[in-house]
CSV table of C-alpha atoms and ligand atoms in Angstrom, one decimal:
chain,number,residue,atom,x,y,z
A,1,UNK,CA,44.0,-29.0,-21.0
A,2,UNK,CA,42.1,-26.7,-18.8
A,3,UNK,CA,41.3,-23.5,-20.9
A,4,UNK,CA,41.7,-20.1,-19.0
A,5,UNK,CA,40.1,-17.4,-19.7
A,6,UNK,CA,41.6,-13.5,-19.0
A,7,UNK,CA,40.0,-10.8,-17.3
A,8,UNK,CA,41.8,-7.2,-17.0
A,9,UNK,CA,41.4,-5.6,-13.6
A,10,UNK,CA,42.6,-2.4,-13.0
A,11,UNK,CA,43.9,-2.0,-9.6
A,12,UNK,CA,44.2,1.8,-8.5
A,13,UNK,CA,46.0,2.3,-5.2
A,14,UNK,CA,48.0,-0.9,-5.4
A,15,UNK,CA,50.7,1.4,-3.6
A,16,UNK,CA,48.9,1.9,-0.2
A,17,UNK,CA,48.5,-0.7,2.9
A,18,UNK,CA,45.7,-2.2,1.6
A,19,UNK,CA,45.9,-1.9,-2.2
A,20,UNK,CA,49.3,-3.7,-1.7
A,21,UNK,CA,49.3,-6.1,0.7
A,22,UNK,CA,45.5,-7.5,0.9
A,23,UNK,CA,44.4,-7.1,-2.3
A,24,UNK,CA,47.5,-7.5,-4.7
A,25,UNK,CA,49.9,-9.8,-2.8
A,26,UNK,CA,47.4,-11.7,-0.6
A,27,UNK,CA,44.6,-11.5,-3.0
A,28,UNK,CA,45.3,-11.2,-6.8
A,29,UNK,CA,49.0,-13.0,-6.7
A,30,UNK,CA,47.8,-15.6,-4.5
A,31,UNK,CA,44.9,-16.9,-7.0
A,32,UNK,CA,47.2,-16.6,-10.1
A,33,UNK,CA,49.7,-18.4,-7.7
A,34,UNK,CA,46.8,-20.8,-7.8
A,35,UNK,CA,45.8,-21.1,-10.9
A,36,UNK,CA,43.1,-19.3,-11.1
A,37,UNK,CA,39.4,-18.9,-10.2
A,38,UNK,CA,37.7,-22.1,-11.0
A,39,UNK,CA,34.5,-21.9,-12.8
A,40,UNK,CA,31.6,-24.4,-13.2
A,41,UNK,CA,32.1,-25.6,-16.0
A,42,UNK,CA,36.1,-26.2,-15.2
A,43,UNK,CA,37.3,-23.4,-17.2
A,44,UNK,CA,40.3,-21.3,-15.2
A,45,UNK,CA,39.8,-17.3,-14.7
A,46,UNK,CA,43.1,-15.6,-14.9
A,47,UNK,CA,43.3,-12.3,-13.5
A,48,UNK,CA,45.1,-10.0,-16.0
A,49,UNK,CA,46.5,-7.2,-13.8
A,50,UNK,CA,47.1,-3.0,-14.9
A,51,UNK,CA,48.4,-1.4,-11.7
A,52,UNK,CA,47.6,2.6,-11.5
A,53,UNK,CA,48.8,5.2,-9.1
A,54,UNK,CA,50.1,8.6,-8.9
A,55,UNK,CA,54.1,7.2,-9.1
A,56,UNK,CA,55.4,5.7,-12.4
A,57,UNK,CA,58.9,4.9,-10.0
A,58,UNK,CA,56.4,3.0,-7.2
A,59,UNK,CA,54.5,1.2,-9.4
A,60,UNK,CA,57.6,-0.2,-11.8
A,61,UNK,CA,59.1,-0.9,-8.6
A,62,UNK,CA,56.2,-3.4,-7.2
A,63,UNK,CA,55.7,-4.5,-11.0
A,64,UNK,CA,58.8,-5.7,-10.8
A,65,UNK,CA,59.3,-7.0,-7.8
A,66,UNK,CA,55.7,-9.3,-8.5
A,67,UNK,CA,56.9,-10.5,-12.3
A,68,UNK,CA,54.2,-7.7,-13.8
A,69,UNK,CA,54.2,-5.9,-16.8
A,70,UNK,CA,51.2,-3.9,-17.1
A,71,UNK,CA,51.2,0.2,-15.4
A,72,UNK,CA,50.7,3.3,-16.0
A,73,UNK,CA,50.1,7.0,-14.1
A,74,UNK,CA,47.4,8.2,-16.6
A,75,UNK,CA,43.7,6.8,-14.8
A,76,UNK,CA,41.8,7.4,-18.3
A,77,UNK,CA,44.4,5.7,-20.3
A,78,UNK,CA,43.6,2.3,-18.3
A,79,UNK,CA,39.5,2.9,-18.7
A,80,UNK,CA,39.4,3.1,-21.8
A,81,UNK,CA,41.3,-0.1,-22.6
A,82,UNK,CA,38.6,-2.6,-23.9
A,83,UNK,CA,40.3,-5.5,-22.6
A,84,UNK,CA,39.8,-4.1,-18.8
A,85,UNK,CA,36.8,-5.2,-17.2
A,86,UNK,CA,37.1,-4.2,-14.2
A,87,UNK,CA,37.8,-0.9,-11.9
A,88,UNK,CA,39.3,-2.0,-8.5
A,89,UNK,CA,39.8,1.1,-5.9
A,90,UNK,CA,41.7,1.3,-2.8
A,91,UNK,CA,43.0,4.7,-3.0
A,92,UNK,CA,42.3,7.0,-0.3
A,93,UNK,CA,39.2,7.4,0.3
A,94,UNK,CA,38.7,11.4,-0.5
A,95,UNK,CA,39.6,9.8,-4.2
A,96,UNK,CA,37.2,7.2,-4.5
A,97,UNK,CA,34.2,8.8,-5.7
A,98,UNK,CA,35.9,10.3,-8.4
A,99,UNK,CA,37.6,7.8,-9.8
A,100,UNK,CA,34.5,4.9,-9.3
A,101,UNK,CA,32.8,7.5,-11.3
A,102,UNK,CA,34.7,7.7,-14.4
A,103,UNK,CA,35.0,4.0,-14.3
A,104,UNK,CA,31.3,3.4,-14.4
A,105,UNK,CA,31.0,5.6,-17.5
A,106,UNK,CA,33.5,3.6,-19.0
A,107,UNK,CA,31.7,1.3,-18.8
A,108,UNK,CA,34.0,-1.2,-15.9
A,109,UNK,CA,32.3,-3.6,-13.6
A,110,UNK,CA,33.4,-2.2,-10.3
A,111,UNK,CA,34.9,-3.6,-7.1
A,112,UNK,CA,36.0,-1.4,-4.1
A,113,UNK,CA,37.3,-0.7,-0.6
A,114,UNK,CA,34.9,0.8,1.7
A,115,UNK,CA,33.8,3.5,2.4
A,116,UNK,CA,32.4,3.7,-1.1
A,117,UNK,CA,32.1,7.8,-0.9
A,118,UNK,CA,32.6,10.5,1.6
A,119,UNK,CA,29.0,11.3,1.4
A,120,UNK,CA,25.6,9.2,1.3
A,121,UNK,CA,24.4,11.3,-1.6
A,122,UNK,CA,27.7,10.9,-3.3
A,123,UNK,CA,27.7,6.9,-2.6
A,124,UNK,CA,23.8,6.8,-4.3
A,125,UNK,CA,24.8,8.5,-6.7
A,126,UNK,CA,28.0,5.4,-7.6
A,127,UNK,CA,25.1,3.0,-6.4
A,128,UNK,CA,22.5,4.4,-8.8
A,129,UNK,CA,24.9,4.5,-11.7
A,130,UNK,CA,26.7,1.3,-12.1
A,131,UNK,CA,22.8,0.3,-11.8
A,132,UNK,CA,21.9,2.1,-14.7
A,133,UNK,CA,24.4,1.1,-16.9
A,134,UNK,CA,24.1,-2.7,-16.3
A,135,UNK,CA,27.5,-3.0,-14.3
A,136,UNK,CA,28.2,-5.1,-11.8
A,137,UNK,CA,29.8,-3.9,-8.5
A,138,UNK,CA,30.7,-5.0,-5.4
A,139,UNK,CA,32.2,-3.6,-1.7
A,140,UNK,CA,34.9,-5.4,0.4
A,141,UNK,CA,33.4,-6.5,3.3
A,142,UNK,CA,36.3,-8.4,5.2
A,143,UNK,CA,35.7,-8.1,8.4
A,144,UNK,CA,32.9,-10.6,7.8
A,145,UNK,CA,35.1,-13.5,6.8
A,146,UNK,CA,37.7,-13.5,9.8
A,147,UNK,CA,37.5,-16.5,10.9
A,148,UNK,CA,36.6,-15.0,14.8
A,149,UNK,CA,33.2,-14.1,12.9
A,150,UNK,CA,32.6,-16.8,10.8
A,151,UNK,CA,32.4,-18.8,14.0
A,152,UNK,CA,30.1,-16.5,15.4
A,153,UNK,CA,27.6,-16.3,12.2
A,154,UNK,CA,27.7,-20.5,13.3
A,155,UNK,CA,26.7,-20.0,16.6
A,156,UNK,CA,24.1,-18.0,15.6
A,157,UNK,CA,22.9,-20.1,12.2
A,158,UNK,CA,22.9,-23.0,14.7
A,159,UNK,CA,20.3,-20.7,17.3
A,160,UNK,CA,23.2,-21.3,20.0
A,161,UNK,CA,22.1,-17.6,21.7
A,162,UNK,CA,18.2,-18.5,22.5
A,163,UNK,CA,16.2,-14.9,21.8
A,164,UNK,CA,19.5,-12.4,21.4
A,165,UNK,CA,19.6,-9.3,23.9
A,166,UNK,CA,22.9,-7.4,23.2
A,167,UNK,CA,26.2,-7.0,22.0
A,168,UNK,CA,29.6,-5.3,23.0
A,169,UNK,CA,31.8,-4.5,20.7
A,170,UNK,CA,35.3,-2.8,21.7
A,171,UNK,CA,37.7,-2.3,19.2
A,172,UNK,CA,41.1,-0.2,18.9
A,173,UNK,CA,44.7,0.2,20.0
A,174,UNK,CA,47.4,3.0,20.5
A,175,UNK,CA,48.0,4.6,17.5
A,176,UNK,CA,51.0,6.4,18.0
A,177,UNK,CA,50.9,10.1,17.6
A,178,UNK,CA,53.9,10.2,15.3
A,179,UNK,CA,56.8,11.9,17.1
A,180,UNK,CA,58.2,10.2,20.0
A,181,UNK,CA,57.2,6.7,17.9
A,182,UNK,CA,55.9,6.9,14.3
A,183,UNK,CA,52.3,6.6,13.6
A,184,UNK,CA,51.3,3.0,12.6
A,185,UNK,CA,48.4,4.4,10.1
A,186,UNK,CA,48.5,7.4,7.4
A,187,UNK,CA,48.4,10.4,8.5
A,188,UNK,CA,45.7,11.4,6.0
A,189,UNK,CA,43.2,9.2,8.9
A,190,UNK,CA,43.3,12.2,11.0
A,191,UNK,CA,42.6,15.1,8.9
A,192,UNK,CA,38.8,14.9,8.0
A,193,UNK,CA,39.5,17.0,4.9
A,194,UNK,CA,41.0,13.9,3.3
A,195,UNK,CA,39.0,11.5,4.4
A,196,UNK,CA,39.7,10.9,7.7
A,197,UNK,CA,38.2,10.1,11.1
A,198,UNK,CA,37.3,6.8,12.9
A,199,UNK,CA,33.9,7.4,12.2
A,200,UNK,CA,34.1,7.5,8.4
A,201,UNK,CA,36.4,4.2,8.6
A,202,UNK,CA,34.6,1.8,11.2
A,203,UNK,CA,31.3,2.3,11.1
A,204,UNK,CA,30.8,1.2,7.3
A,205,UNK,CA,32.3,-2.2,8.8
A,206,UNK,CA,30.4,-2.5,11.9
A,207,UNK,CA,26.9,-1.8,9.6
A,208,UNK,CA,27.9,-5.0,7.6
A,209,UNK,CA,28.9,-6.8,10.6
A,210,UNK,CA,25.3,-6.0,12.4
A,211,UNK,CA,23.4,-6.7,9.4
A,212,UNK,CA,24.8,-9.7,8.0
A,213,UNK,CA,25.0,-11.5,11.6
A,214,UNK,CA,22.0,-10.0,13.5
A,215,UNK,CA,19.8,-7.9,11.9
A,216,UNK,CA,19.3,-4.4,9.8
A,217,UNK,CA,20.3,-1.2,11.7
A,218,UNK,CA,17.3,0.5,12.3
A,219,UNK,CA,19.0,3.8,14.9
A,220,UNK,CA,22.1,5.4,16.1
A,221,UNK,CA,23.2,6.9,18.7
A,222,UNK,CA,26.7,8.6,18.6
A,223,UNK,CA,29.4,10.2,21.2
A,224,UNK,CA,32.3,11.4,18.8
A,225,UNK,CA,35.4,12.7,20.2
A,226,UNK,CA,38.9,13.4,19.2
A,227,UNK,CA,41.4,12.6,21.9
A,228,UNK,CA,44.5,13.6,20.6
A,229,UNK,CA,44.3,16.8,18.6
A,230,UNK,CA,48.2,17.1,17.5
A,231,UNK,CA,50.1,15.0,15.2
A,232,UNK,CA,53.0,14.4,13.5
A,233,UNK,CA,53.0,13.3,9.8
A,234,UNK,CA,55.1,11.0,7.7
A,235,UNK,CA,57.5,14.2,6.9
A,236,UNK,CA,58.1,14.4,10.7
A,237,UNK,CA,55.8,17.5,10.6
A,238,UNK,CA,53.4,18.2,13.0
A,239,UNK,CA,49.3,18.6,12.1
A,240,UNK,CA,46.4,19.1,13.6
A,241,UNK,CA,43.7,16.2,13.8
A,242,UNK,CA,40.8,17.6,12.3
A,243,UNK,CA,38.8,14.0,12.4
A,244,UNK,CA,37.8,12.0,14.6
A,245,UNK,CA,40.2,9.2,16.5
A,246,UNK,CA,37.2,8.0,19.0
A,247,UNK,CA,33.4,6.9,18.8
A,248,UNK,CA,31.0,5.6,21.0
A,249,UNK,CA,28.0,4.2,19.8
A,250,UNK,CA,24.6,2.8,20.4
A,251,UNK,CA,23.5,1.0,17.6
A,252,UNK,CA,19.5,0.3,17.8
A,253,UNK,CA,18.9,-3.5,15.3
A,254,UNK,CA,15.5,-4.7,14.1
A,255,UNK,CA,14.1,-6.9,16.8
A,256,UNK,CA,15.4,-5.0,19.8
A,257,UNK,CA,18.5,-6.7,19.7
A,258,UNK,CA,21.5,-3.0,20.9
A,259,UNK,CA,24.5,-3.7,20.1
A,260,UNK,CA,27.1,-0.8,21.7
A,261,UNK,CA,30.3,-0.8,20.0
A,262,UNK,CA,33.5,1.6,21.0
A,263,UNK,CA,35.8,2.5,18.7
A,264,UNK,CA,39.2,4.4,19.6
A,265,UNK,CA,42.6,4.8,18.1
A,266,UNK,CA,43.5,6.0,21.3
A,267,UNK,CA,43.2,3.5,23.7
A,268,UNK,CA,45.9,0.7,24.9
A,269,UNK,CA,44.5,-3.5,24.4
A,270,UNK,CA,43.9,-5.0,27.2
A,271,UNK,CA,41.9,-7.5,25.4
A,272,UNK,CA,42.6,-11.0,23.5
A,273,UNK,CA,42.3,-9.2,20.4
A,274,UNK,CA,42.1,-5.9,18.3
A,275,UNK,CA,38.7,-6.3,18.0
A,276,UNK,CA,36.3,-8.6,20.2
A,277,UNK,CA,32.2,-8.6,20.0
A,278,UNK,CA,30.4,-9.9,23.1
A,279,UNK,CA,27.0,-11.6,22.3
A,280,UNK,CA,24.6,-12.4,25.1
A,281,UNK,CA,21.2,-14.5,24.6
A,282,UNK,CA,19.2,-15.8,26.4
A,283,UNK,CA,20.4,-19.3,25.7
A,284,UNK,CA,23.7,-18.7,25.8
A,285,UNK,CA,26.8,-16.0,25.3
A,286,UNK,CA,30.3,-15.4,23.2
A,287,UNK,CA,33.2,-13.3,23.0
A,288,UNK,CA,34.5,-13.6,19.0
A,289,UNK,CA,37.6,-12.2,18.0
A,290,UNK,CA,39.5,-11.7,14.7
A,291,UNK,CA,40.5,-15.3,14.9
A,292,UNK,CA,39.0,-16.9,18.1
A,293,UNK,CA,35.6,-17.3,19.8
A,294,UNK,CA,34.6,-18.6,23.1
A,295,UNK,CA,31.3,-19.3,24.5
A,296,UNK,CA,29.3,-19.7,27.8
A,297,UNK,CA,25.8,-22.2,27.8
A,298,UNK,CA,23.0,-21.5,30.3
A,299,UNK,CA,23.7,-24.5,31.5
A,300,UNK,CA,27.2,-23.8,32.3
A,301,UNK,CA,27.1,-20.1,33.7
A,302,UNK,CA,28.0,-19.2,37.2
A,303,UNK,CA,26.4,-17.7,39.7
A,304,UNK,CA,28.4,-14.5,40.4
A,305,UNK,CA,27.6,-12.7,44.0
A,306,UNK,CA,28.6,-9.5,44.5
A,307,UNK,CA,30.6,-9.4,47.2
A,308,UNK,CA,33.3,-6.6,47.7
A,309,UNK,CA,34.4,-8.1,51.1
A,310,UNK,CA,35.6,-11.0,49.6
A,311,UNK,CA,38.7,-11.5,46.8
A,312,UNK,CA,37.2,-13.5,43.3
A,313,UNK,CA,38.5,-17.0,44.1
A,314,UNK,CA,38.4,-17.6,40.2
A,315,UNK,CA,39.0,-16.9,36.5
A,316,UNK,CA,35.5,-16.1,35.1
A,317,UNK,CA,38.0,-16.0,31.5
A,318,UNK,CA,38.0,-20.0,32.3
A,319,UNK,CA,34.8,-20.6,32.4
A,320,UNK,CA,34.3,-20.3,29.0
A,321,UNK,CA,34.7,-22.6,25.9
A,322,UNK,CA,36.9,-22.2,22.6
A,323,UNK,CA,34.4,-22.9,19.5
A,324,UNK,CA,36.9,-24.9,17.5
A,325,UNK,CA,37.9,-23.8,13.6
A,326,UNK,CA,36.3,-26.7,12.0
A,327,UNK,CA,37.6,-25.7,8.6
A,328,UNK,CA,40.7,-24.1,7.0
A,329,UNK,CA,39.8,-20.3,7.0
A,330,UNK,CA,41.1,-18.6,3.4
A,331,UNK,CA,42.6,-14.9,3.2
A,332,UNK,CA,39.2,-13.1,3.7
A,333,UNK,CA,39.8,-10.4,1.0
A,334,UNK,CA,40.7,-13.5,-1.5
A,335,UNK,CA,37.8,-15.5,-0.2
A,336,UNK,CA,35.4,-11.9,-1.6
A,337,UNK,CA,37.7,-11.1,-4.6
A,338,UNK,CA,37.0,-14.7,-6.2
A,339,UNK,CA,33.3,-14.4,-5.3
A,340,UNK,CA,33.4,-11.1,-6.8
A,341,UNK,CA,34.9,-12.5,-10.0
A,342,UNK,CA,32.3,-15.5,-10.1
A,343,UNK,CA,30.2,-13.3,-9.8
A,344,UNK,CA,31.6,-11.3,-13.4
A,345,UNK,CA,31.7,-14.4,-14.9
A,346,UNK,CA,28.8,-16.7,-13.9
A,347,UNK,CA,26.3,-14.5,-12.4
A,348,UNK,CA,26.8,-16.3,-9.0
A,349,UNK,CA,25.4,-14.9,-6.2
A,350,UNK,CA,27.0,-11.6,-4.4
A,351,UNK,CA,25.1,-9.5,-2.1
A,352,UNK,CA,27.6,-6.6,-1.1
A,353,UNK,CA,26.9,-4.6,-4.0
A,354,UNK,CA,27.0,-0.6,-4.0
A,355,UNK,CA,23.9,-0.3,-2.4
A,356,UNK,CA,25.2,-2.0,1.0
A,357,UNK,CA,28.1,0.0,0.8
A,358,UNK,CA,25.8,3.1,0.7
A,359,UNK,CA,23.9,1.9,3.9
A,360,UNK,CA,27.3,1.9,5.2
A,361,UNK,CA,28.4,5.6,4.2
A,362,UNK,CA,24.6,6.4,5.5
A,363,UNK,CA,25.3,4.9,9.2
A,364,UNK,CA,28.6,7.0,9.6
A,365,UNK,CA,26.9,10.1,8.2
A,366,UNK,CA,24.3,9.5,10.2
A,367,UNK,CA,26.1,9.0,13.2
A,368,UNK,CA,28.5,11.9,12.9
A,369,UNK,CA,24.8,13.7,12.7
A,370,UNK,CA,24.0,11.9,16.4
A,371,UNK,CA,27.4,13.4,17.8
A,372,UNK,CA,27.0,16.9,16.5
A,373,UNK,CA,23.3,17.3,17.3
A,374,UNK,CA,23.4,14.7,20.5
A,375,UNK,CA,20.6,12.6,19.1
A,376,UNK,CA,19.5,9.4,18.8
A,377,UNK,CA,18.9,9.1,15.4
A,378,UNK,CA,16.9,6.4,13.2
A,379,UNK,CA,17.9,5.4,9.5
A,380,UNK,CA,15.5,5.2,6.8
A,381,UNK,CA,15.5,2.7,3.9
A,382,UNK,CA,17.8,4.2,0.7
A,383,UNK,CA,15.5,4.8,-1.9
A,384,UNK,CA,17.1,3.1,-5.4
B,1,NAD,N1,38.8,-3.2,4.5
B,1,NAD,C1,39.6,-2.9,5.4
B,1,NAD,O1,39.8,-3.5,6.4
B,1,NAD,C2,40.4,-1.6,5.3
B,1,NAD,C3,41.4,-1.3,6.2
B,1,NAD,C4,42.2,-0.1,6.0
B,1,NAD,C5,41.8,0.8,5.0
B,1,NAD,N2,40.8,0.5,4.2
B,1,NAD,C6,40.4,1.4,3.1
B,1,NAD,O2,41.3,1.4,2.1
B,1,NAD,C7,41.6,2.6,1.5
B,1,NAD,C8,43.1,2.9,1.6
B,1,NAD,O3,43.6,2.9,2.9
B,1,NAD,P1,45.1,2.6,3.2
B,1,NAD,O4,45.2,2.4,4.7
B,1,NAD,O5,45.6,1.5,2.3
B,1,NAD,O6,45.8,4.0,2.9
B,1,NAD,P2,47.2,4.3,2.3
B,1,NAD,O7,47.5,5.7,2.6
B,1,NAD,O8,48.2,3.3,2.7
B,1,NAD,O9,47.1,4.1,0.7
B,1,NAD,C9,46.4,5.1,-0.1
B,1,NAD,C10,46.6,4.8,-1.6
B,1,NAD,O10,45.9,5.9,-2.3
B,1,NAD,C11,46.8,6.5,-3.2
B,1,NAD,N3,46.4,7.9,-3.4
B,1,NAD,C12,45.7,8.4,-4.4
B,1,NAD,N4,45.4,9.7,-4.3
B,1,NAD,C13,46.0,10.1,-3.1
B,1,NAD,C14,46.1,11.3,-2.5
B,1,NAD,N5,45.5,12.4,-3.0
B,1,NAD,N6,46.7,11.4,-1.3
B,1,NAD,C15,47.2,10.3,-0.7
B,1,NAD,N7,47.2,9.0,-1.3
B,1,NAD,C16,46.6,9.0,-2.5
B,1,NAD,C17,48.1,6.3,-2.5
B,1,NAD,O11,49.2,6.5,-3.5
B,1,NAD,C18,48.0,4.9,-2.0
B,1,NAD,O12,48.2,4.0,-3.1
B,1,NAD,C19,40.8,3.6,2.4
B,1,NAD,O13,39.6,4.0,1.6
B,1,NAD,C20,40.4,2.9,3.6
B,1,NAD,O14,39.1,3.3,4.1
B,1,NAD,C21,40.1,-0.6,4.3
C-alpha cells in the first residue's frame, strides 16, 4: 500500500476569489481528489487543511460544503499548532505582511499570493526573514503557466524569434463601476489605502512574466492614471477611487529587448483575449494569449503597403498560425502548489521564492515612482 504522509497548511483568506476558488477548490481539493502529491520515492503527500479567516459562519460554511473539519478565527491559534507546516496567504493584500510575518516567526514554511507586501522594504524584510530562519517560501506566479505562455516560453526555448526586438502587452476589460452594473472585482482594488491600484496588482506579474521568458527588468518607465474616480461598493455605497485603475508602461529588459505593456480596468476587449503579449524578432513574431498563441515566420510575412486610397483586400488576423497545445495544460496554481510542496518535502527545485516576489513589489514601487516624478527610472539589484 502506498504510504501517505500529512502535511498541515494553513490557508488564510480561503474566503476571497482567489483563496477560494484557485487555491482551495482548484488547487488543494483537486490534489487530495487525486491522491496526493507523488513523491520520488512513491510515497503520497496529503495535504491536511486548517482554513482561517475573519468569519467563523463563512468558514463552517465552505468547511462544510468541501467535507473539512479543521477552522478557526484566531490567526495565532493555527501558528502555533506543531502539526502545521505551512502558512498559505491570500488575504488582501494590505494583510499580508502582517500575517507572513508572524508566520515566519513561528516558524511556517511560507507560500503566498502576490504582491508579497505593500512596500519593497516591507517585502525584504519577509524575504530576509524566512531566510534567516531556514524556512522555505515561495510566490504564486500563475500567470506563467497559462497555457497561452507556456507556448510562448517554447517558441522562444526553441530560438523561433531570431534576435528579439519588442513586446506589446495589452491587458484589461471593463470593470464596472458598481452602480448601474455591480463591480466584477472588490472594491478594496480601488482604494490605495487597502491595497489597491492596478499598479500594485499587475506589475508584480508582468516582472515575472518578463523575466522568466525574456530577460531581467533593468528600467521603467510609468504613465499612471485613474480614469474613473467614483465608485460604488459592495454595500451599494458610493467611494472614491483613491488607486490607480490604468498604467502605461515602458519596461527597459537586459539586452535591449522593450517590452510596452498597458494595463487598464477601464477599457472595453476588443481583443482575442484578457490579456495578449505581442513578440516580434527578427526571425519571426507571436501574439500569446491566456490559452492561445499564434505566430508569423519571416518567411511567411507580407508585404504591407501603405496605401490609404485603397480598401485592405485581406485579414492580416489570417495570416498567422495557431502553435498547437502539444500537451494537456494542468490548473496553473495546482501545477505551482505541488511544486511548492515538492519542494517542502524533497528539496526539488523552486525558483519563485520571496526574493522574486520582492523584485516584483520593487517594479511597481518603482513604477508608481516613474508616474509621480515622470521619469524613466532603472532598478538596482536587491541586496539579500
Ligand atoms: N495570482 C493572481 O492571478 C491573483 C488574482 C487576483 C488577486 N490576487 C491576489 O490575491 C489576494 C486576494 O485577492 P482577491 O481578489 O481574492 O480578494 P477578495 O477580496 O476576494 O478576498 C480577500 C480575502 O482577504 C480576507 N481579508 C482579511 N482581512 C481583510 C480585510 N481587512 N478586509 C477585507 N478582506 C480581508 C477576506 O475575508 C477574503 O478572504 C490579493 O493579494 C491579490 O493581489 C492574485
Amino acid at each position: 500500500m502506498t504510504t501517505r504522509v500529512p502535511v498541515g497548511i494553513v490557508l488564510n483568506g480561503v474566503t476571497g476569489r482567489m483563496g477560494y476558488r484557485q487555491h482551495l477548490v482548484r488547487s488543494l481539493l483537486a490534489i487530495r481528489e487525486a491522491g496526493g502529491v507523488p513523491l520520488r520515492d512513491g510515497t503520497l503527500l496529503w495535504p491536511e487543511l486548517l482554513l482561517v479567516g475573519r468569519s467563523e459562519a463563512k468558514l463552517r460554511d465552505i468547511a462544510t460544503r468541501h467535507g473539512l473539519t479543521d477552522w478557526t478565527t484566531d490567526l495565532g491559534a493555527a501558528l502555533a499548532r506543531p502539526d502545521m507546516a505551512v502558512y498559505f496567504d491570500a488575504q488582501v493584500t494590505s494583510e499580508r505582511e502582517k500575517a507572513i510575518g508572524l508566520a515566519i516567526a513561528a516558524g511556517k514554511h511560507i507560500y503566498t499570493e502576490k504582491p508579497t507586501a505593500t512596500t519593497l522594504h516591507g517585502a525584504i524584510e519577509l524575504a530576509r526573514a524566512a531566510d534567516a530562519a531556514g524556512l522555505r517560501h515561495g510566490v504564486v506566479q500563475d500567470k506563467l503557466f497559462l497555457p497561452g505562455l507556456r507556448k510562448l516560453q517554447r517558441l522562444v526555448d526553441a530560438g523561433f524569434f531570431g534576435k528579439i526586438l519588442s513586446v506589446r502587452g495589452e491587458f484589461g476589460y471593463w470593470v464596472f463601476e458598481g452602480d448601474w452594473q455591480q463591480a466584477q472585482r472588490p472594491s478594496w482594488n480601488y482604494r490605495s489605502a487597502d491595497g489597491g491600484g492596478i499598479v500594485v496588482d499587475m506589475f508584480p506579474h508582468w516582472h515575472y512574466v518578463l523575466e522568466q521568458i525574456f530577460a531581467p527588468v533593468r528600467a521603467v518607465t510609468a504613465h499612471v492614471t485613474t480614469h474613473i474616480p467614483r465608485r460604488w461598493d459592495e454595500r451599494g455605497e458610493a467611494y472614491e477611487a483613491t488607486a490607480d485603475d490604468a498604467a502605461y508602461a515602458i519596461f527597459e529588459l537586459e539586452g535591449g529587448v522593450v517590452a510596452q505593456i498597458n494595463s487598464s480596468w477601464a477599457v472595453r476587449v476588443n481583443r482575442d483575449e484578457l490579456v495578449e503579449f505581442q513578440v516580434d524578432g527578427t526571425e519571426g513574431s507571436a501574439v500569446a494569449g491566456l490559452r492561445n498563441c499564434r505566430i508569423q515566420h519571416r518567411a511567411t510575412t507580407p508585404k504591407p503597403v501603405w496605401n490609404p486610397d485603397l480598401p485592405v483586400g485581406h485579414s492580416f488576423r489570417d495570416q498567422w498560425q495557431e502553435v498547437p497545445d502539444n500537451e494537456d495544460f494542468d490548473n496553473g496554481f495546482k501545477a505551482q502548489w505541488e511544486m511548492f510542496l515538492r519542494h517542502i518535502a524533497q528539496d526539488a527545485p523552486y525558483t519563485w521564492d520571496l526574493w522574486a516576489g520582492a523584485r516584483g513589489v520593487q517594479l511597481a514601487e518603482l513604477g508608481l515612482q516613474s508616474a509621480r516624478e515622470g521619469r524613466r527610472i532603472e532598478l538596482p539589484e536587491l541586496e539579500r
